[in-house]
Structures are given as C-alpha cells and as structure tokens.
XYZ file of C-alpha atoms in Angstrom:
323
model
C 90.171 87.046 88.150
C 93.828 87.279 87.150
C 95.747 89.754 89.286
C 98.643 92.040 88.411
C 101.068 94.146 90.419
C 100.218 97.853 90.308
C 103.671 99.287 89.733
C 105.777 100.415 92.672
C 102.758 100.433 94.980
C 102.891 96.619 94.919
C 99.086 96.494 95.118
C 97.574 93.322 93.702
C 94.739 94.452 91.435
C 92.439 92.548 89.124
C 93.456 92.906 85.480
C 89.860 93.934 84.783
C 88.986 97.070 86.716
C 85.876 99.246 86.565
C 85.523 102.614 84.834
C 82.710 104.645 86.407
C 82.290 107.527 83.966
C 78.951 106.260 82.665
C 77.417 106.353 86.133
C 77.997 110.038 86.753
C 74.856 111.385 85.127
C 72.326 108.667 85.820
C 68.988 109.247 87.513
C 68.179 108.002 90.995
C 66.357 104.935 89.699
C 69.395 104.023 87.628
C 71.638 104.346 90.671
C 70.036 101.149 91.937
C 71.135 99.376 88.774
C 74.582 100.902 89.143
C 74.830 99.560 92.668
C 73.898 96.053 91.541
C 76.480 96.161 88.741
C 79.154 97.377 91.163
C 78.296 94.654 93.682
C 78.436 92.017 90.973
C 81.837 93.281 89.921
C 83.195 92.886 93.460
C 81.700 89.401 93.666
C 83.540 88.515 90.457
C 86.954 89.699 91.561
C 87.091 93.372 90.560
C 88.984 95.355 93.194
C 90.041 98.503 91.307
C 87.449 101.206 90.620
C 88.222 104.426 88.747
C 86.047 107.521 88.982
C 86.447 111.317 88.917
C 84.872 114.376 90.465
C 83.858 115.428 86.944
C 81.645 112.365 86.568
C 78.442 114.013 87.695
C 80.113 116.636 89.928
C 80.977 113.991 92.492
C 77.962 111.728 91.948
C 80.022 108.819 90.658
C 82.420 109.247 93.582
C 79.512 108.970 96.006
C 78.416 105.720 94.340
C 81.926 104.379 94.869
C 81.830 105.592 98.460
C 78.625 103.629 98.994
C 80.318 100.550 97.559
C 83.256 100.918 99.958
C 80.825 101.080 102.883
C 79.126 97.861 101.713
C 82.418 95.962 101.761
C 84.312 97.186 104.849
C 86.309 93.964 105.169
C 87.315 93.642 101.518
C 90.204 95.631 100.039
C 88.842 97.744 97.213
C 91.203 100.211 95.561
C 89.572 103.568 94.889
C 90.942 105.914 92.230
C 89.629 109.352 91.313
C 90.727 112.462 89.448
C 91.099 116.167 90.146
C 89.543 118.320 87.403
C 91.520 121.219 85.974
C 90.492 124.511 87.566
C 89.261 125.796 84.182
C 87.168 122.631 83.763
C 88.388 122.168 80.194
C 89.031 118.763 78.610
C 91.540 118.006 77.255
C 94.390 120.253 78.377
C 95.914 122.412 75.645
C 99.376 124.010 75.457
C 97.881 127.493 75.676
C 96.215 126.783 79.036
C 98.146 128.391 81.887
C 99.230 126.261 84.803
C 97.614 128.769 87.185
C 94.269 128.126 85.511
C 94.682 124.377 85.723
C 96.310 122.960 88.849
C 97.284 125.606 91.418
C 98.011 124.257 94.894
C 94.788 125.339 96.606
C 92.708 123.809 93.816
C 94.540 120.473 94.067
C 93.992 120.302 97.803
C 90.385 121.548 97.643
C 89.298 118.880 95.166
C 91.175 116.162 96.983
C 89.134 117.056 100.064
C 85.918 117.046 98.002
C 86.729 113.555 96.746
C 87.565 112.243 100.210
C 84.232 113.560 101.482
C 82.320 111.995 98.580
C 84.051 108.655 99.142
C 83.633 108.839 102.896
C 87.295 107.996 103.542
C 90.295 109.692 105.112
C 92.701 108.491 102.424
C 92.203 107.670 98.747
C 94.363 104.969 97.209
C 95.037 106.786 93.945
C 94.409 110.411 93.056
C 95.088 111.583 89.511
C 95.262 114.782 87.510
C 92.371 114.496 85.062
C 94.167 116.464 82.329
C 97.777 117.259 81.622
C 100.170 119.223 79.465
C 103.872 118.567 79.841
C 104.675 122.287 79.778
C 103.610 122.254 83.457
C 106.063 119.530 84.471
C 108.705 121.786 86.025
C 106.289 123.722 88.217
C 107.127 123.059 91.844
C 103.654 123.958 93.090
C 101.964 120.710 92.020
C 104.983 118.669 93.111
C 104.876 120.144 96.615
C 101.094 119.680 96.731
C 101.485 115.965 96.052
C 104.180 115.659 98.694
C 101.984 117.474 101.220
C 98.947 115.300 100.500
C 100.969 112.112 100.838
C 102.623 113.318 104.040
C 99.210 114.193 105.480
C 97.910 110.727 104.651
C 95.279 112.087 102.261
C 96.506 110.090 99.231
C 98.475 106.858 99.056
C 99.567 107.240 95.436
C 99.390 109.833 92.653
C 98.669 109.357 88.991
C 98.318 111.167 85.708
C 95.618 110.782 83.051
C 97.055 111.709 79.666
C 95.121 113.283 76.807
C 93.507 111.273 74.042
C 95.981 110.364 71.302
C 98.846 112.098 73.121
C 100.515 109.232 75.019
C 103.851 111.060 75.124
C 102.405 114.303 76.542
C 103.222 113.289 80.081
C 106.617 111.674 79.680
C 108.414 114.671 81.185
C 106.090 114.707 84.188
C 106.515 110.982 84.820
C 110.271 111.441 84.899
C 109.951 113.792 87.901
C 109.344 110.768 90.113
C 106.141 112.158 91.602
C 103.761 109.778 89.839
C 102.977 106.179 90.715
C 100.536 105.515 87.860
C 99.511 106.744 84.439
C 96.136 106.341 82.741
C 96.124 106.191 78.954
C 93.898 105.158 76.068
C 95.112 101.771 74.833
C 93.255 99.324 72.596
C 93.501 97.501 69.252
C 93.508 100.813 67.387
C 95.420 102.948 69.890
C 98.711 101.096 70.236
C 100.957 104.175 70.261
C 101.556 104.010 74.052
C 103.727 100.968 73.368
C 106.334 103.135 71.618
C 107.654 105.320 74.438
C 105.211 105.453 77.354
C 105.104 101.767 78.259
C 108.892 101.238 78.190
C 109.367 104.299 80.413
C 106.736 103.066 82.873
C 108.415 99.677 83.067
C 111.780 101.318 83.706
C 110.349 103.562 86.449
C 107.950 100.921 87.844
C 104.908 103.125 87.151
C 101.542 101.370 86.959
C 99.576 101.583 83.692
C 95.792 101.915 83.610
C 94.363 101.182 80.163
C 91.208 103.190 79.518
C 88.746 103.290 76.585
C 89.389 99.625 75.687
C 86.454 99.632 73.257
C 87.329 102.913 71.478
C 84.116 104.524 72.796
C 82.084 101.600 71.432
C 83.666 101.005 68.035
C 85.442 97.865 69.249
C 82.245 96.330 70.589
C 81.039 95.978 67.004
C 77.951 98.056 67.760
C 79.001 101.170 65.818
C 78.110 101.393 62.128
C 77.930 104.230 59.599
C 74.189 104.447 60.319
C 74.546 104.719 64.106
C 72.828 107.705 65.721
C 72.857 108.877 69.321
C 70.169 110.342 71.538
C 70.272 114.036 72.322
C 72.638 114.663 75.205
C 74.663 111.509 74.589
C 78.333 112.556 74.646
C 79.145 110.126 71.866
C 77.100 112.241 69.458
C 79.718 115.006 69.688
C 82.571 112.518 69.423
C 81.285 110.416 66.546
C 80.897 113.296 64.127
C 80.539 112.076 60.516
C 84.249 112.109 59.682
C 84.982 110.036 62.797
C 81.923 107.784 62.656
C 82.522 106.668 59.077
C 86.246 106.079 59.540
C 85.713 104.223 62.824
C 82.973 102.019 61.366
C 85.184 101.137 58.416
C 88.032 100.178 60.719
C 85.692 98.052 62.831
C 84.338 96.306 59.751
C 87.850 95.101 58.962
C 87.944 93.357 62.336
C 84.639 91.533 62.062
C 86.010 88.584 60.034
C 88.754 88.091 62.633
C 86.465 87.527 65.630
C 86.800 83.847 66.640
C 83.718 81.663 66.741
C 82.058 81.851 70.126
C 83.680 85.184 70.953
C 82.359 88.734 70.635
C 84.363 91.634 69.236
C 84.280 93.232 72.684
C 85.822 90.151 74.249
C 88.474 90.044 71.548
C 89.241 93.710 72.227
C 89.723 93.154 75.959
C 91.750 89.984 75.477
C 94.035 91.919 73.129
C 94.901 94.304 75.972
C 95.423 91.496 78.495
C 98.157 90.151 76.209
C 100.334 93.146 77.107
C 102.014 92.463 80.438
C 102.941 96.149 80.834
C 99.299 96.975 81.566
C 98.387 96.854 85.253
C 94.606 96.992 84.870
C 91.942 97.735 82.250
C 88.939 99.907 83.124
C 85.992 99.266 80.795
C 82.728 100.991 81.605
C 80.183 98.410 82.776
C 76.739 99.914 83.137
C 74.865 96.624 83.027
C 75.261 93.409 84.971
C 75.655 91.372 81.780
C 78.650 93.531 80.839
C 80.209 92.850 84.221
C 79.785 89.109 83.791
C 81.209 89.122 80.261
C 84.204 91.319 81.058
C 85.219 89.549 84.249
C 84.772 86.067 82.780
C 87.470 86.641 80.152
C 90.119 87.163 82.832
C 91.246 83.560 82.613
C 94.903 83.885 81.652
C 94.273 82.590 78.134
C 94.444 85.852 76.186
C 94.287 85.323 72.414
C 95.879 82.850 70.008
C 99.324 84.145 69.019
C 98.463 84.296 65.326
C 95.314 86.354 65.940
C 97.204 88.674 68.269
C 99.843 89.316 65.610
C 97.151 90.036 63.055
C 95.382 92.489 65.376
C 98.663 94.304 65.956
C 98.492 95.212 62.277
C 95.264 97.175 62.858
C 97.031 99.965 64.715
C 95.464 103.326 63.864
C 97.530 106.384 64.686
C 95.424 109.492 65.144
C 96.051 113.077 66.225
C 93.832 115.253 68.440
C 91.149 117.269 66.667
C 88.332 119.584 67.681
C 86.066 116.584 68.306
C 88.532 114.153 69.884
C 87.990 115.673 73.368
C-alpha cells in the first residue's frame, strides 16, 4: 500500500482508505461480512477508515469501534462526521446556523461518536454538511478549539456538498480545519480549480470520496439499471441522471486497458493526483477490498490515457436529486 502524508497532521495514511457508508444499514448477519471485509482491508494496508453517525444512527461507527478493538497494537486512523442538527443533506443557504451546528449539538454528537467507537479521542471529526454562510460564526470555531483542548478530537475536517467544491473555501481559510472531504473522480474534476490549490497552500489534507460516481464509474450502470426498493441509488439515479450517467460511462468503455476494469481505471485516475491524501471507496465485499488495495502500486495510469480521461470532466450543479 502506497502511503501519503495527511496534510499538516503529518499522519502517514494509505492512499486507499475505506468508506463505511454502505455498512450503516446492514442486518446482523451482514455485519459478520462487514467485519471480514474490514479485517481484510487492515491486512492489506488500509489504515484510514471514514464513517459517520448518520450511517445507521451510529451503527457504522460501532463496527469501526469493534475493528479498533481487534487491532489494539496497530495504528488505525478513525474519521467520523457530526450530522447537522436538522438532519438535512445537503446543507442549503436558507438553513440557519442555529439549526445546523450550534455548540451543544457539536459536542453532544462528538461524545456519541466517541462512545460508539469506544475511544477517548477520535483522530478526525468532520462536519457532515456545510454552507459557507456559517464560516464567520464563532460558536463552531470555539467548539472545535474546546474539543481539541479537551483531547476529544485530534483533527477537524469538513465534508463539502456534492458538486459544490468551493462552498467551503471561506471556512477552510479560517485555519480551523485540518482536512476536507470532497467528491473527486473522472467526471468530478472541479475541485482541482480552486479547492486543491488552496489545500496545498494551507497544508490541508484532501479526502476523495465517491470515486466511482455512485457506481457509474464501475461500468455497472446502464440505461436499463433498476434498484431495489429502499436502495438510496434509486432516488439518485432518476431517469434524467441515469441516462446521462450511462451515456458518459459508455464513452469510457473503449478506453479501459486490457486486463483492467473500469473501476480500477477510475481509482488509478485519482491516485495520479498528488494533492489527494487518501481515497475512500465503499468496499462491502472482500473481493472489492482485494481489488482496490492491489492497485495501490505506485504505477497509476499511462500518461496518454490519463490525459484522455482528463477530457471527460463533467461539470454539474446541485439539483433536487443530487443530495
């Protein structure tokens, strides 16, 4: 596993991390499979795990806590997120700060996360939503300072809204954040414009999430794809998004090198950007863990293919279904 420096924290983290959203709503029997996938990830060099209280109302955090207990002598970096008080995703300009991240709420959910993880300090806590209109509020800034001073959190981060990579720039400039989590993949290259240069200048770590564009960049999504009732992707891949996404993915199929999957190509594309500190694909199955960790070999992609993929940038704006 190739390692990278996690911004000003100077942590050495694997360039392939682990996104734990998909484990939040699983049944007890599936938790056993989750545990095996998590163990396999550790065995293959993954040392950064990202979860959130919202992933199953703390269930995913508890799975991570169990993992930490299984490896007491191995340094595993745990990251989680505080939900907005109104429990609305994503944040919108009309949402009041008082309904999102008041001081007591920040501290209450930090304590909930620490209890779920079974630790006294979490490596990285993050705001799960954000709107830059809140950046000047001193309440959240003092809350972060208090939590760090009390030893509750080692570092603080920000998870920015889908397709709004610059809606967080003002907050990052306050100096209170050590990391930022953003959607970045073959289609979503907009963070390169302003966010990444700022993070490099301020030595803020970058966590790349949604590397497969919710499945489009695995090659598994077509215009005929349907989702089971209750599957979140059914509300995301509404017809106007499903058809456009499938068409974009079809344009990539001829570019996939022989012996490589589209998913591998998608992850290798992100590893080519040295600004990124770690990538957090969801890995529900052990075979996904093996595939994703194996590509961390320092080889990336051929320069010509990388340049061609850069031309598949797809700039989008938030809509009612982008969530």
